[in-house]
């Protein structure tokens, strides 16, 4: 997640809270740094929290840079500017939501989850290697064979498919798939990842889910078939 915020106290508060929720964060404290980060790493970002009043430029300029690189990257504006015109401008430029300071951290988390759900509705199918998810019918296939998934297994797999090759922490999975319905120390994530592995992995197919020790899990690309010697 990219946090664009020039107030070091607020930036520190956001980093501490979001990393506790399993997010990996980067802070840009002025508009030029944020725009440069977006241009260099737009494909690696999965969320942007954006202040509007920034040194060296404006949040609107940063938002334009984001949208020039990605039409679907979720952006929530977090700012002290509460005027209707500022909200309208931000939303018209492509922000997913708008929250004014001061705010409750729980409300920010709820808006982040809502923006991610909105992002999930922008396509009807997800693919990764030989794995395919139909978001309308809620059916998954691997190598052309249907996989029957429970509601939680589906939500877990969709989360991985939305961020392929990204390490997703247990805390973030709990936040987005269970929405705090289990205690942080629960092993429910590990149990359901185990269920999902058994359904995805079939004889003759490469494993797709990888455990990153101490960090979480991620989808990995199937091994490319060996090419015959020429």
XYZ file of C-alpha atoms in Angstrom:
230
model
C 0.000 0.000 0.000
C 1.206 3.489 -0.848
C 0.450 6.111 1.837
C 0.733 9.659 0.507
C 0.852 11.850 3.631
C 3.109 14.778 4.566
C 2.309 14.845 8.312
C 4.826 12.435 9.902
C 2.594 11.778 12.928
C -0.373 10.758 10.789
C 1.848 8.745 8.452
C 3.351 6.898 11.423
C -0.126 6.218 12.835
C -1.314 4.814 9.505
C 1.787 2.677 8.978
C 1.592 1.194 12.470
C -2.117 0.411 12.221
C -2.103 -0.929 8.677
C 0.980 -3.095 9.120
C -0.692 -4.591 12.188
C -3.515 -5.525 9.790
C -1.082 -7.273 7.475
C -0.441 -4.567 4.890
C 3.016 -3.794 3.548
C 3.321 -0.001 3.383
C 5.402 2.685 1.681
C 5.144 6.386 2.558
C 5.554 9.310 0.136
C 5.548 12.697 1.904
C 5.182 14.995 -1.099
C 3.506 14.992 -4.502
C 6.642 14.498 -6.661
C 7.749 11.473 -4.610
C 4.268 9.958 -4.826
C 4.028 10.494 -8.583
C 7.478 8.996 -9.126
C 6.553 5.972 -7.016
C 3.337 5.463 -8.961
C 5.120 5.710 -12.305
C 7.800 3.258 -11.241
C 5.697 0.710 -9.343
C 2.048 1.031 -10.355
C 1.851 -2.660 -11.266
C 3.080 -3.648 -7.792
C 0.678 -1.476 -5.806
C -2.582 -2.841 -4.434
C -3.934 0.264 -2.678
C -3.334 4.022 -2.283
C -4.254 6.258 0.663
C -3.996 9.824 -0.575
C -3.870 13.183 1.187
C -4.826 16.193 -0.941
C -2.718 18.967 0.600
C 0.859 18.021 -0.252
C 4.207 19.801 -0.646
C 5.371 20.175 -4.225
C 1.950 19.662 -5.796
C -1.535 18.379 -5.034
C -3.235 15.120 -4.299
C -5.289 15.619 -7.439
C -2.083 15.517 -9.499
C -1.098 12.288 -7.792
C -4.539 10.839 -8.477
C -4.254 11.736 -12.158
C -0.882 9.955 -12.255
C -2.446 6.873 -10.648
C -5.314 6.776 -13.114
C -2.967 7.275 -16.064
C -1.281 4.023 -15.013
C -4.243 2.015 -13.702
C -7.983 2.389 -14.036
C -8.735 -0.055 -11.210
C -6.106 0.509 -8.479
C -8.182 1.368 -5.372
C -7.618 4.900 -4.027
C -9.126 6.349 -0.852
C -8.583 10.055 -0.188
C -7.738 10.845 3.451
C -7.708 14.589 4.010
C -8.708 17.493 6.232
C -10.476 19.138 3.285
C -14.159 18.613 3.940
C -15.628 20.953 1.315
C -18.106 19.375 -1.076
C -16.200 20.697 -4.103
C -13.028 18.908 -2.975
C -14.950 15.650 -2.510
C -16.638 15.940 -5.885
C -13.347 16.706 -7.634
C -11.597 13.760 -5.992
C -14.375 11.336 -6.849
C -14.672 12.662 -10.399
C -10.935 12.129 -10.883
C -11.350 8.467 -9.981
C -11.025 8.068 -6.217
C -13.000 5.143 -4.800
C -13.870 6.896 -1.549
C -13.199 9.978 0.567
C -12.698 10.187 4.337
C -12.010 13.385 6.290
C -9.659 13.906 9.221
C -9.996 13.247 12.078
C -11.307 9.726 11.560
C -11.651 6.492 13.501
C -9.180 3.862 12.328
C -11.963 1.256 12.265
C -13.885 3.435 9.784
C -10.810 3.703 7.574
C -10.445 -0.081 7.566
C -14.113 -0.455 6.624
C -13.686 1.967 3.722
C -10.596 0.093 2.556
C -12.549 -3.173 2.570
C -15.414 -1.526 0.693
C -13.035 -0.133 -1.947
C -11.500 -3.576 -2.410
C -14.939 -5.116 -2.863
C -15.721 -2.458 -5.481
C -12.444 -3.291 -7.241
C -13.456 -6.955 -7.244
C -16.583 -6.129 -9.253
C -14.702 -4.546 -12.157
C -14.146 -7.858 -13.966
C -16.103 -11.071 -14.355
C -13.229 -13.541 -14.586
C -9.794 -13.967 -13.040
C -7.043 -16.184 -14.452
C -3.630 -17.227 -13.168
C -1.774 -19.877 -15.113
C -4.176 -22.803 -15.520
C -6.447 -21.529 -12.726
C -9.665 -19.675 -13.632
C -12.381 -18.065 -11.490
C -15.755 -17.014 -12.856
C -16.862 -14.210 -10.528
C -20.477 -14.309 -11.693
C -21.153 -18.017 -11.310
C -18.704 -18.416 -8.386
C -17.120 -21.427 -10.064
C -13.414 -22.228 -10.223
C -11.501 -24.424 -12.665
C -7.959 -25.699 -12.785
C -6.589 -27.270 -15.964
C -10.147 -27.398 -17.275
C -11.531 -29.299 -14.274
C -14.146 -27.746 -12.001
C -13.201 -27.222 -8.342
C -15.978 -27.165 -5.748
C -15.250 -24.570 -3.060
C -16.995 -23.491 0.115
C -17.865 -19.822 0.562
C -14.755 -19.171 2.690
C -12.498 -21.130 0.355
C -13.830 -19.102 -2.577
C -13.223 -15.790 -0.776
C -9.715 -16.899 0.169
C -8.834 -17.984 -3.366
C -10.264 -14.787 -4.836
C -8.092 -12.746 -2.465
C -4.992 -14.607 -3.668
C -6.071 -14.271 -7.307
C -6.530 -10.513 -6.919
C -2.919 -10.173 -5.752
C -1.011 -12.963 -7.536
C 2.587 -13.457 -6.342
C 2.012 -10.931 -3.487
C 2.641 -12.247 0.024
C -0.625 -11.925 1.968
C -0.359 -12.101 5.740
C -2.626 -14.099 8.031
C -3.810 -10.849 9.646
C -4.848 -9.419 6.298
C -6.615 -12.633 5.333
C -8.537 -12.564 8.614
C -9.458 -8.934 8.012
C -10.714 -9.399 4.445
C -12.105 -12.928 4.420
C -13.458 -13.260 7.950
C -13.734 -9.532 8.824
C -12.622 -10.059 12.422
C -15.052 -12.899 13.185
C -12.142 -14.904 14.636
C -9.500 -14.047 17.203
C -6.125 -12.930 15.866
C -4.449 -16.018 17.370
C -6.812 -18.432 15.656
C -5.385 -20.983 13.230
C -8.471 -20.760 10.991
C -6.406 -19.224 8.164
C -3.886 -22.065 8.192
C -6.727 -24.611 8.252
C -8.500 -23.081 5.253
C -5.273 -22.643 3.293
C -4.772 -26.367 3.853
C -8.260 -27.087 2.518
C -7.599 -24.913 -0.518
C -4.236 -26.536 -1.228
C -5.764 -29.999 -1.270
C -8.416 -28.896 -3.768
C -6.010 -27.005 -6.058
C -3.187 -29.524 -6.100
C -3.833 -32.535 -8.299
C -1.468 -35.284 -9.454
C 0.646 -34.036 -12.326
C 0.040 -30.332 -11.565
C 2.445 -27.903 -9.922
C 1.630 -26.540 -6.452
C 0.155 -23.020 -6.580
C 0.046 -21.890 -2.939
C 3.326 -21.193 -1.190
C 3.921 -20.561 2.520
C 6.318 -17.677 3.172
C 7.629 -18.450 6.636
C 6.832 -15.737 9.150
C 4.973 -13.634 6.565
C 1.951 -15.436 5.109
C 1.040 -17.063 1.807
C 1.143 -16.312 -1.903
C 0.201 -17.734 -5.260
C 3.203 -18.826 -7.286
C 3.364 -19.344 -11.016
C 3.341 -22.944 -12.191
C 6.723 -24.129 -13.411
C 7.167 -23.576 -17.118
C 7.441 -26.813 -19.119
C 10.960 -27.742 -20.118
C 11.793 -26.948 -23.718
C 13.301 -29.725 -25.822
C 16.906 -29.299 -26.847
C 17.228 -27.881 -30.319
